[in-house]
XYZ file of C-alpha atoms in Angstrom:
602
model
C 24.860 4.263 -46.369
C 23.883 4.720 -43.003
C 19.933 5.430 -44.571
C 19.594 2.181 -46.287
C 21.701 -0.169 -43.402
C 20.668 1.047 -40.802
C 17.877 3.135 -40.552
C 15.582 2.236 -43.015
C 13.764 -1.755 -44.097
C 14.148 -0.646 -47.978
C 12.410 -3.396 -49.377
C 9.419 -3.505 -46.151
C 5.898 -3.776 -47.817
C 4.307 -0.942 -45.731
C 4.810 2.529 -45.464
C 6.424 2.654 -42.003
C 10.380 1.073 -42.905
C 11.891 2.260 -39.922
C 13.864 -1.232 -38.291
C 13.357 -0.382 -34.481
C 10.417 -0.341 -33.260
C 9.740 1.181 -29.808
C 6.869 1.192 -27.700
C 3.724 3.412 -28.760
C 4.904 7.164 -27.913
C 8.536 6.602 -28.374
C 7.776 5.255 -31.851
C 6.022 8.876 -32.742
C 9.185 10.628 -30.798
C 11.705 8.561 -33.804
C 9.927 9.760 -36.534
C 9.827 12.650 -35.560
C 13.377 12.753 -34.913
C 13.766 10.380 -38.453
C 11.694 13.231 -40.604
C 13.926 15.727 -39.644
C 12.525 18.982 -38.409
C 12.674 20.228 -35.254
C 9.773 22.327 -34.758
C 8.303 18.554 -35.002
C 10.615 16.677 -31.903
C 8.703 15.461 -29.154
C 10.494 17.266 -26.117
C 8.967 15.968 -23.297
C 10.592 12.437 -24.835
C 13.835 10.159 -23.589
C 14.446 9.312 -27.527
C 14.431 12.674 -28.293
C 16.915 14.083 -25.847
C 18.972 10.789 -26.268
C 18.859 12.555 -29.877
C 19.575 16.144 -29.723
C 22.182 14.738 -26.829
C 24.226 13.522 -29.680
C 23.858 15.730 -31.767
C 25.413 17.948 -29.257
C 28.383 15.863 -28.395
C 29.222 14.986 -32.232
C 29.261 18.466 -32.817
C 31.569 19.676 -29.803
C 33.881 16.228 -30.607
C 36.970 16.684 -33.580
C 35.534 13.373 -34.781
C 35.191 12.918 -39.190
C 32.141 10.422 -40.382
C 34.511 7.554 -41.585
C 35.456 7.659 -37.400
C 32.058 7.362 -36.721
C 30.933 5.052 -39.292
C 34.194 2.750 -37.246
C 31.903 3.125 -34.494
C 28.498 2.413 -35.729
C 29.737 -0.233 -37.028
C 31.691 -1.630 -34.046
C 28.286 -1.656 -32.616
C 27.243 -5.215 -32.733
C 23.183 -6.903 -32.851
C 21.792 -9.743 -30.967
C 18.758 -10.973 -33.372
C 17.697 -14.573 -32.397
C 15.164 -16.331 -34.236
C 13.066 -18.729 -32.022
C 11.236 -22.147 -31.839
C 7.361 -21.875 -31.029
C 8.597 -24.375 -27.803
C 11.931 -21.879 -26.983
C 9.960 -20.089 -23.490
C 10.586 -16.405 -24.748
C 11.613 -15.083 -21.758
C 13.831 -17.610 -19.847
C 16.087 -16.826 -22.716
C 15.195 -12.626 -22.378
C 16.073 -13.246 -18.505
C 19.521 -14.934 -19.404
C 20.747 -12.704 -21.797
C 19.640 -9.356 -19.861
C 21.038 -10.810 -16.506
C 24.892 -8.462 -16.578
C 22.971 -5.744 -18.822
C 20.780 -3.700 -16.619
C 18.148 -5.197 -14.455
C 14.946 -5.115 -15.848
C 11.344 -3.430 -13.745
C 10.084 -6.235 -12.319
C 7.027 -4.563 -14.768
C 9.648 -4.759 -17.749
C 9.503 -8.674 -17.390
C 5.969 -8.387 -16.735
C 5.784 -7.055 -19.642
C 7.930 -9.798 -21.349
C 6.304 -12.592 -19.591
C 2.827 -11.915 -21.424
C 3.865 -10.753 -24.717
C 7.392 -11.670 -25.528
C 5.606 -14.980 -26.870
C 3.058 -14.004 -28.580
C 4.438 -14.224 -32.755
C 4.760 -10.527 -34.288
C 0.420 -9.716 -35.730
C -0.687 -10.618 -31.968
C 2.034 -9.662 -29.930
C 1.436 -5.533 -32.175
C -2.523 -6.002 -31.557
C -2.555 -7.152 -27.636
C 0.300 -4.057 -27.267
C -2.379 -1.322 -28.464
C -5.602 -2.086 -27.301
C -3.795 -3.121 -23.477
C -0.508 -2.855 -22.269
C 0.007 0.167 -24.299
C -3.696 1.657 -22.629
C -2.291 0.289 -18.998
C 0.981 1.654 -18.920
C -0.807 4.677 -19.185
C -2.750 4.158 -16.286
C -0.159 3.929 -14.534
C 1.746 6.322 -15.402
C 4.785 3.930 -16.457
C 4.804 2.290 -12.485
C 3.796 -0.880 -13.467
C 5.863 -2.830 -10.932
C 3.599 -0.806 -8.726
C 0.083 -1.633 -10.441
C 0.935 -5.107 -10.259
C 2.851 -5.491 -6.911
C -0.968 -3.776 -6.098
C -3.348 -6.481 -7.908
C -1.314 -9.122 -6.649
C -2.256 -7.899 -2.747
C -5.781 -7.144 -4.056
C -6.728 -10.307 -5.893
C -4.264 -12.214 -3.784
C -4.685 -10.611 -1.393
C -1.064 -11.254 -0.250
C 1.938 -8.785 -0.924
C 4.464 -9.365 -2.712
C 8.226 -8.216 -2.140
C 9.706 -6.068 -4.453
C 11.654 -8.493 -5.548
C 9.286 -10.484 -6.543
C 6.323 -8.775 -7.982
C 7.598 -10.584 -11.460
C 8.082 -14.500 -9.967
C 4.660 -14.119 -7.947
C 3.024 -13.231 -10.896
C 4.198 -15.540 -12.977
C 3.004 -17.996 -10.798
C 0.162 -16.606 -9.962
C -1.006 -16.229 -13.141
C 1.004 -19.517 -14.134
C -1.873 -21.088 -11.475
C -4.493 -20.029 -12.619
C -4.631 -21.096 -16.493
C -4.702 -17.417 -17.907
C -5.740 -16.471 -21.764
C -3.343 -13.885 -23.015
C -5.879 -12.014 -24.182
C -7.859 -12.456 -20.926
C -4.629 -11.361 -17.869
C -4.401 -8.565 -20.790
C -7.764 -7.121 -20.233
C -8.354 -8.257 -16.241
C -5.228 -6.231 -15.702
C -5.867 -3.358 -18.361
C -9.911 -3.217 -15.980
C -7.104 -2.208 -13.011
C -5.038 0.090 -14.264
C -7.689 1.250 -14.459
C -9.159 1.365 -11.136
C -5.183 2.029 -10.672
C -5.385 5.101 -12.120
C -8.430 6.790 -10.403
C -6.736 6.591 -7.181
C -2.932 7.835 -7.475
C -5.004 10.695 -9.786
C -8.415 10.839 -8.108
C -10.221 11.002 -10.967
C -13.107 9.205 -10.775
C -15.736 12.004 -12.449
C -17.613 11.632 -8.749
C -15.721 15.199 -7.260
C -16.189 14.757 -3.404
C -14.984 10.589 -4.037
C -11.838 12.631 -5.518
C -11.471 14.543 -3.049
C -11.224 12.090 -0.664
C -9.039 10.196 -3.146
C -6.291 13.744 -3.533
C -6.164 13.806 0.641
C -5.839 10.768 0.973
C -2.596 10.444 -1.844
C -1.596 13.097 0.108
C -1.762 11.590 3.651
C 0.853 8.965 1.773
C -1.842 5.882 1.762
C -0.453 3.643 -0.919
C -0.675 0.912 1.729
C -4.858 0.830 1.231
C -4.228 0.468 -2.879
C -5.420 -3.070 -2.700
C -8.352 -2.939 -1.029
C -9.868 0.400 -3.379
C -8.611 -1.098 -6.574
C -11.671 -4.258 -4.504
C -13.878 -1.081 -3.526
C -13.244 0.169 -7.089
C -14.134 -3.068 -8.737
C -17.092 -3.125 -7.271
C -17.627 0.482 -7.602
C -17.578 -0.473 -11.987
C -20.173 -3.253 -10.602
C -22.976 -1.706 -9.217
C -22.462 -3.018 -6.364
C -21.309 -0.183 -4.572
C -23.110 3.497 -4.754
C -20.447 6.838 -5.101
C -21.917 7.793 -1.516
C -21.450 4.652 0.043
C -18.194 4.091 -1.942
C -17.648 8.683 -0.802
C -18.204 7.098 2.409
C -16.322 3.703 3.464
C -13.728 6.285 1.821
C -14.110 8.771 4.870
C -13.398 6.138 8.050
C -9.839 4.746 6.825
C -9.532 8.428 6.049
C -10.515 8.497 8.997
C -8.691 5.134 10.660
C -5.245 6.382 8.823
C -5.073 10.220 10.359
C -5.564 8.996 14.108
C -3.269 6.028 13.574
C -0.904 8.863 12.709
C -1.556 10.852 15.145
C -1.431 8.195 18.429
C 2.136 7.000 15.778
C 0.397 4.001 15.781
C 2.826 1.321 14.218
C 1.899 0.836 10.309
C 3.470 -2.457 10.085
C -0.050 -4.109 10.483
C -1.525 -2.480 7.822
C -0.407 -3.837 4.586
C -2.815 -7.791 6.166
C -5.031 -5.104 7.402
C -5.681 -4.155 3.724
C -4.844 -7.248 2.580
C -7.905 -8.711 3.841
C -9.750 -5.670 4.275
C -12.715 -6.182 0.562
C -12.881 -9.536 1.547
C -13.830 -9.209 5.263
C -16.326 -6.559 3.471
C -17.594 -9.119 2.027
C -18.815 -11.867 3.809
C -21.355 -9.290 6.308
C -22.778 -8.060 2.672
C -23.927 -10.544 1.417
C -26.480 -11.373 4.704
C -27.865 -7.537 3.918
C -24.449 -5.305 5.261
C -24.572 -1.923 3.976
C -21.217 -2.265 2.681
C -19.570 0.298 4.485
C -21.298 0.136 7.669
C -19.658 -3.521 7.434
C -16.241 -1.938 6.654
C -16.899 0.873 10.512
C -17.906 -3.138 11.749
C -14.478 -4.953 10.993
C -12.793 -1.419 11.073
C -13.911 -1.409 14.723
C -12.988 -4.921 15.713
C -8.736 -5.006 14.713
C -6.880 -5.984 17.262
C -3.744 -5.174 18.708
C -1.404 -3.005 16.845
C -4.298 -2.872 13.672
C -7.024 -0.693 15.921
C -8.917 1.543 15.283
C -7.837 4.712 17.879
C -11.090 5.515 20.233
C -11.318 9.261 21.586
C -9.456 9.272 23.988
C -6.324 8.099 22.744
C -6.832 10.915 19.930
C -7.514 13.249 22.098
C -4.513 11.488 24.232
C -1.886 11.796 21.003
C -3.143 14.850 19.768
C -2.348 17.189 23.175
C 1.296 15.641 22.745
C 1.787 15.485 19.309
C 4.661 17.149 18.061
C 2.389 18.946 14.337
C 5.584 21.172 13.246
C 8.359 18.838 12.876
C 5.321 16.542 10.455
C 7.681 16.463 7.819
C 5.263 15.441 4.193
C 2.224 15.222 5.977
C 1.965 19.103 6.481
C 0.693 19.499 3.233
C -1.927 17.464 4.400
C -2.475 18.451 7.874
C -2.899 22.070 6.913
C -5.298 21.619 3.602
C -7.414 19.485 4.886
C -8.003 22.240 8.886
C -7.903 25.333 6.288
C -10.053 23.407 3.681
C -12.595 21.611 5.748
C -15.500 20.442 3.140
C -16.023 24.294 1.876
C -17.007 24.308 -2.104
C -14.206 28.124 -1.329
C -10.927 26.177 -2.208
C -7.319 27.327 -0.950
C -5.016 25.696 -2.530
C -2.769 25.072 0.131
C -0.794 21.937 -1.048
C 0.249 23.946 -4.781
C 1.020 27.514 -2.020
C 3.093 24.883 0.356
C 5.720 23.326 -2.010
C 6.273 26.412 -4.043
C 6.833 28.359 -0.652
C 4.382 31.222 -0.559
C 2.611 29.819 2.033
C 4.182 28.663 5.231
C 3.800 26.974 8.986
C 4.093 30.274 10.959
C 4.099 30.264 14.742
C 2.267 32.494 16.267
C 4.651 32.416 19.696
C 8.446 32.572 17.808
C 10.822 30.086 18.285
C 13.069 32.753 19.771
C 11.607 34.871 22.313
C 12.793 38.088 22.086
C 12.619 40.709 26.173
C 9.195 41.827 24.927
C 7.726 38.130 24.748
C 8.732 36.758 27.489
C 7.901 39.427 29.688
C 4.673 39.285 27.607
C 3.968 35.856 28.639
C 5.307 36.480 32.178
C 7.428 34.117 35.039
C 6.490 30.741 33.988
C 7.090 31.723 29.695
C 10.100 29.050 29.499
C 7.072 26.219 30.785
C 4.912 27.937 28.871
C 7.524 27.686 25.515
C 8.463 23.900 26.165
C 4.987 23.142 26.731
C 3.036 25.120 23.770
C 5.677 25.696 21.044
C 5.032 23.699 18.310
C 1.617 22.109 19.604
C -1.069 22.675 16.933
C -2.788 25.640 19.352
C 0.780 27.873 17.961
C 0.729 26.904 14.480
C -0.173 27.764 11.596
C -0.289 29.385 8.033
C 0.543 32.466 5.973
C 2.100 34.020 3.270
C 4.010 36.672 5.200
C 6.362 34.202 7.680
C 9.531 36.357 7.100
C 8.093 39.101 7.584
C 6.358 38.361 11.423
C 9.557 37.044 13.326
C 9.704 36.903 16.332
C 7.555 39.808 16.481
C 5.270 40.906 19.227
C 1.148 39.698 18.780
C 0.193 43.039 18.114
C 2.214 43.906 15.584
C 1.593 40.606 13.700
C -1.818 40.965 14.267
C -2.034 44.470 12.367
C 0.775 44.901 10.135
C 0.605 45.316 7.114
C -1.173 41.818 6.219
C -1.010 40.937 8.972
C -3.491 38.356 11.172
C -6.193 41.142 11.471
C -5.993 41.318 7.353
C -5.483 36.996 6.821
C -8.531 35.825 4.126
C -7.352 31.846 6.084
C -9.996 30.891 8.192
C -7.570 28.614 10.438
C -7.161 32.411 11.310
C -9.613 33.819 12.360
C -10.172 32.645 16.217
C -6.412 34.999 16.307
C -7.068 37.598 13.997
C -9.790 38.775 17.063
C -6.844 38.159 19.860
C -5.776 41.386 21.968
C -2.498 38.694 23.260
C -1.826 36.141 22.609
C -0.543 33.192 26.294
C -1.227 30.856 28.252
C -5.347 31.726 27.731
C -5.027 32.123 24.623
C -3.063 28.495 23.767
C -6.185 27.380 25.847
C -8.336 28.098 24.270
C -7.638 27.849 20.472
C -6.494 24.348 21.529
C -9.625 23.782 22.917
C -11.579 25.311 19.351
C -8.587 22.820 17.228
C -9.479 19.456 19.710
C -12.548 19.999 17.811
C -12.115 20.732 14.683
C -9.691 17.677 15.435
C -12.373 15.495 16.414
C -14.982 16.995 13.019
C -12.779 16.318 10.517
C -11.689 12.825 11.290
C -14.345 11.084 13.544
C -14.569 7.915 15.764
C -16.597 5.792 14.037
C -19.694 3.993 15.015
C -21.665 1.202 13.016
C -25.336 -0.393 14.041
C -23.703 -3.173 11.706
C -23.883 -7.475 13.559
C -23.170 -9.326 12.513
C -24.017 -13.845 12.734
C -22.795 -16.496 14.366
C -21.941 -18.142 10.424
C -19.005 -15.536 10.038
C -16.110 -15.463 10.678
C -12.862 -12.793 10.476
C -10.047 -13.498 8.849
C -6.323 -13.262 11.309
C -3.071 -14.633 9.104
C -0.344 -16.483 12.484
C 2.213 -13.698 12.418
C -1.087 -10.902 13.182
C -0.586 -9.134 16.671
C -3.599 -11.084 18.089
C -5.037 -12.091 20.999
C -6.959 -15.374 19.645
C -7.276 -16.786 23.702
C -11.065 -17.477 24.110
C -11.753 -17.365 20.344
C -13.355 -20.125 18.373
C -11.662 -21.596 15.645
C -13.562 -22.302 11.804
C -11.809 -22.522 8.794
C -8.312 -22.494 8.581
C -5.957 -21.972 4.951
C -2.714 -22.949 4.884
C -0.533 -22.542 2.300
C -3.905 -21.172 -0.014
C -5.879 -24.240 0.811
C -8.483 -23.819 3.419
C -9.782 -26.789 5.824
C -12.663 -25.893 7.986
C -12.078 -27.703 11.950
C -13.626 -28.090 14.714
C -10.534 -26.571 17.343
C -7.775 -25.186 17.217
C -6.755 -29.067 18.587
C -7.228 -29.878 15.541
C -6.414 -26.810 13.625
C -2.706 -27.467 14.967
C -2.326 -31.736 14.083
C -3.538 -31.074 10.218
C -0.672 -27.850 10.600
C 1.371 -29.589 11.459
C 0.566 -33.025 9.095
C 1.523 -31.080 6.362
C 4.727 -29.154 7.516
C 6.028 -32.469 8.176
C 4.731 -33.907 4.168
C 7.360 -30.613 3.146
C 9.951 -30.739 5.051
C 10.238 -33.973 8.249
C 13.588 -32.919 9.543
C 12.151 -29.723 10.581
C 10.469 -31.895 13.463
C 14.039 -33.745 14.215
C 14.720 -30.131 16.599
C 12.042 -30.747 19.160
C 12.658 -33.184 19.594
C 14.170 -35.305 21.966
C 10.745 -34.813 23.869
C 12.396 -32.535 26.470
C 14.608 -30.042 24.163
C 13.465 -25.960 23.999
C 10.604 -25.415 23.632
C 7.894 -26.641 21.514
C 9.706 -29.727 22.281
C 8.567 -30.995 25.446
C 4.570 -30.847 23.267
C 7.145 -33.206 21.058
C 8.142 -37.410 21.000
C 9.748 -40.359 19.063
C 7.248 -42.423 21.051
C 3.396 -42.250 21.486
C 3.322 -42.745 26.145
C 1.625 -39.565 26.203
C 1.851 -37.455 22.799
C -1.134 -38.864 21.103
C -1.229 -37.382 17.123
C 0.849 -38.990 15.239
C 2.851 -36.099 12.749
C 4.731 -38.148 10.623
C 7.617 -41.455 11.068
C 9.144 -41.181 14.397
C 7.412 -37.962 15.270
C 4.192 -37.935 18.011
C 2.877 -34.438 18.479
C 1.188 -34.175 22.330
C -1.907 -30.792 21.765
C -3.205 -30.181 25.025
C -2.488 -26.399 25.371
C -4.065 -23.493 25.340
C -4.419 -21.037 22.132
C -1.461 -19.111 22.245
C 0.982 -22.514 22.876
C 0.138 -23.598 19.885
C 0.184 -19.993 18.242
C 4.250 -19.243 19.487
C 4.616 -22.974 18.724
C 3.458 -22.460 14.807
C 5.849 -19.726 15.187
C 8.426 -21.792 15.659
C 8.110 -24.335 13.700
C 7.032 -22.273 10.855
C 10.390 -20.371 11.438
C 12.571 -23.295 11.676
C 10.688 -24.613 8.223
C 11.713 -21.657 5.823
C 7.527 -20.032 5.947
C 5.989 -17.311 6.259
C 3.299 -16.468 9.003
C 1.114 -15.658 5.775
C 0.973 -19.202 4.520
C -1.297 -19.855 7.538
C -3.746 -17.760 8.917
C -7.232 -19.079 10.108
C -11.421 -17.960 10.216
C -12.835 -17.029 13.772
C -16.498 -16.919 14.792
C -17.121 -12.855 14.871
C -18.794 -14.210 17.818
C -17.338 -15.426 21.167
C -18.961 -17.816 22.319
C -20.605 -18.584 26.184
C -17.792 -21.180 26.910
C -14.997 -22.008 25.200
C -13.229 -25.385 25.285
C -9.418 -24.092 24.159
C -8.447 -27.821 25.602
C -10.473 -29.858 23.204
C -10.286 -33.392 23.097
C -7.422 -33.723 19.640
C -7.302 -37.225 17.253
C -5.055 -40.553 18.466
C -1.862 -41.358 16.670
C -3.715 -43.946 14.949
C -5.821 -40.586 13.221
C -5.671 -39.927 9.849
C -6.015 -36.121 8.103
C -7.297 -35.597 4.797
C -8.085 -32.010 3.347
C -7.393 -30.462 7.380
C -10.814 -33.244 8.286
C -9.899 -35.928 10.971
C -10.771 -40.043 9.397
C -11.142 -42.901 10.885
């Protein structure tokens, strides 16, 4: 009864008569369970584990066959027949609203596949979606977010990935096969990035390190870089050089404790900025370095002076998961004789050892001398006093000479990082200073300051968004993009008048917060009357654009917040080369001027 009523469709024409159809890998596990041979069960499948769980629970219970049958009969399956014009995804979302939340990736899958007829759905799943899921390790939500950031140059909020994806796909007019092919292509890049599996050992070595450095923030950039590689626009050596520059950029910022909040925006737009230079016949890595060096504020690339100053003060002991990256890089460098530092640290075979111990014994106090307290405080968690060992428990807080000469001591250490240590007779301030110098030079070698011989022409721009930590003063604007639409402009005054006009069209009520004249900033630049405020924003709203660039930027930030807009909704293209004379108070449009496409028509 159970077999024919619940498990199979005996009238189905194909040999696969099982009623329940799962995703490809789960289907194989389900068929093995149905066949009933435990030796062929797919043990790493949730389907198998769920089956075994219920088997064990039922066997351990006092339920008889009739009770089990009664329980099964109470289960309810909803089967809805849809017409072609029905929105399958919307219906599914409404039915699921009180159940377990779907992931953003689940919603995207349903959005793409649910409206297709069964045969086409099967083909699209087998040909595309199953590969997308495998390439992304079934983390489709994260992949989709990075893909959207790479394509749109704007990262959606985690909970808005599906809605952003849906809106973008509809706006671009993708057909299903075209969209799935695009996603499959980028998912393969995602696999290469996250699994360090490009097939080129130099590329994979850097990718592996970047994954240890928790560089997921750069994935939108990396997706575009590897698409360029696929198209043959960058060579493998150029990919290596580019990734090394980014690695140095990220690590130096981490050492210097530069806030990471600017990195999302930096990596969203980085590839596009580089490609502008490539179109000028620039070499990709050289243009990339030029772009990174041009970053300012919280997005800047720390130079050697800042890097070494931060190195000297950094606590390198309490660094959490970053120790895997740091000690792997310090020990292995670029050597082909690889020591698996990461796995052994994770398995607690290796550990980080203080050469001068955290607790000073009487013998250590004597060895360090009367300045022992200052030495201990200054050097304890510095790079000069830290190293790798597989015998931490043996060392404890023994005297240095014992740590060096005992069985498995530093003299016998196979770690490259311990070479200097093994040659010392004592461990005091002099040795700490000498090793500090060696480690400092190693840091500068492994994470070098970049330079570039690429030069921008006057008509190439860099791009910044409204809420970037960037000083716009003294920079000449070439164009701006508002809500996805790009407009060329003569100056900052023309830009702000154009943006205000478009914001007014969206929400005219917003501007009533800033008039009458004399209200809080930026109210003094608005008026009900035309006198002294020559530009007409909208009916009864006039604006005076006679202010500095920084004032315009601050005014726009306040207006955007009041209108519920994001800073990323407005970006500016600035000339790379600063003009010798910057007119920050240009002639601005008059009240009778009308904005069309960002330009003034009289």
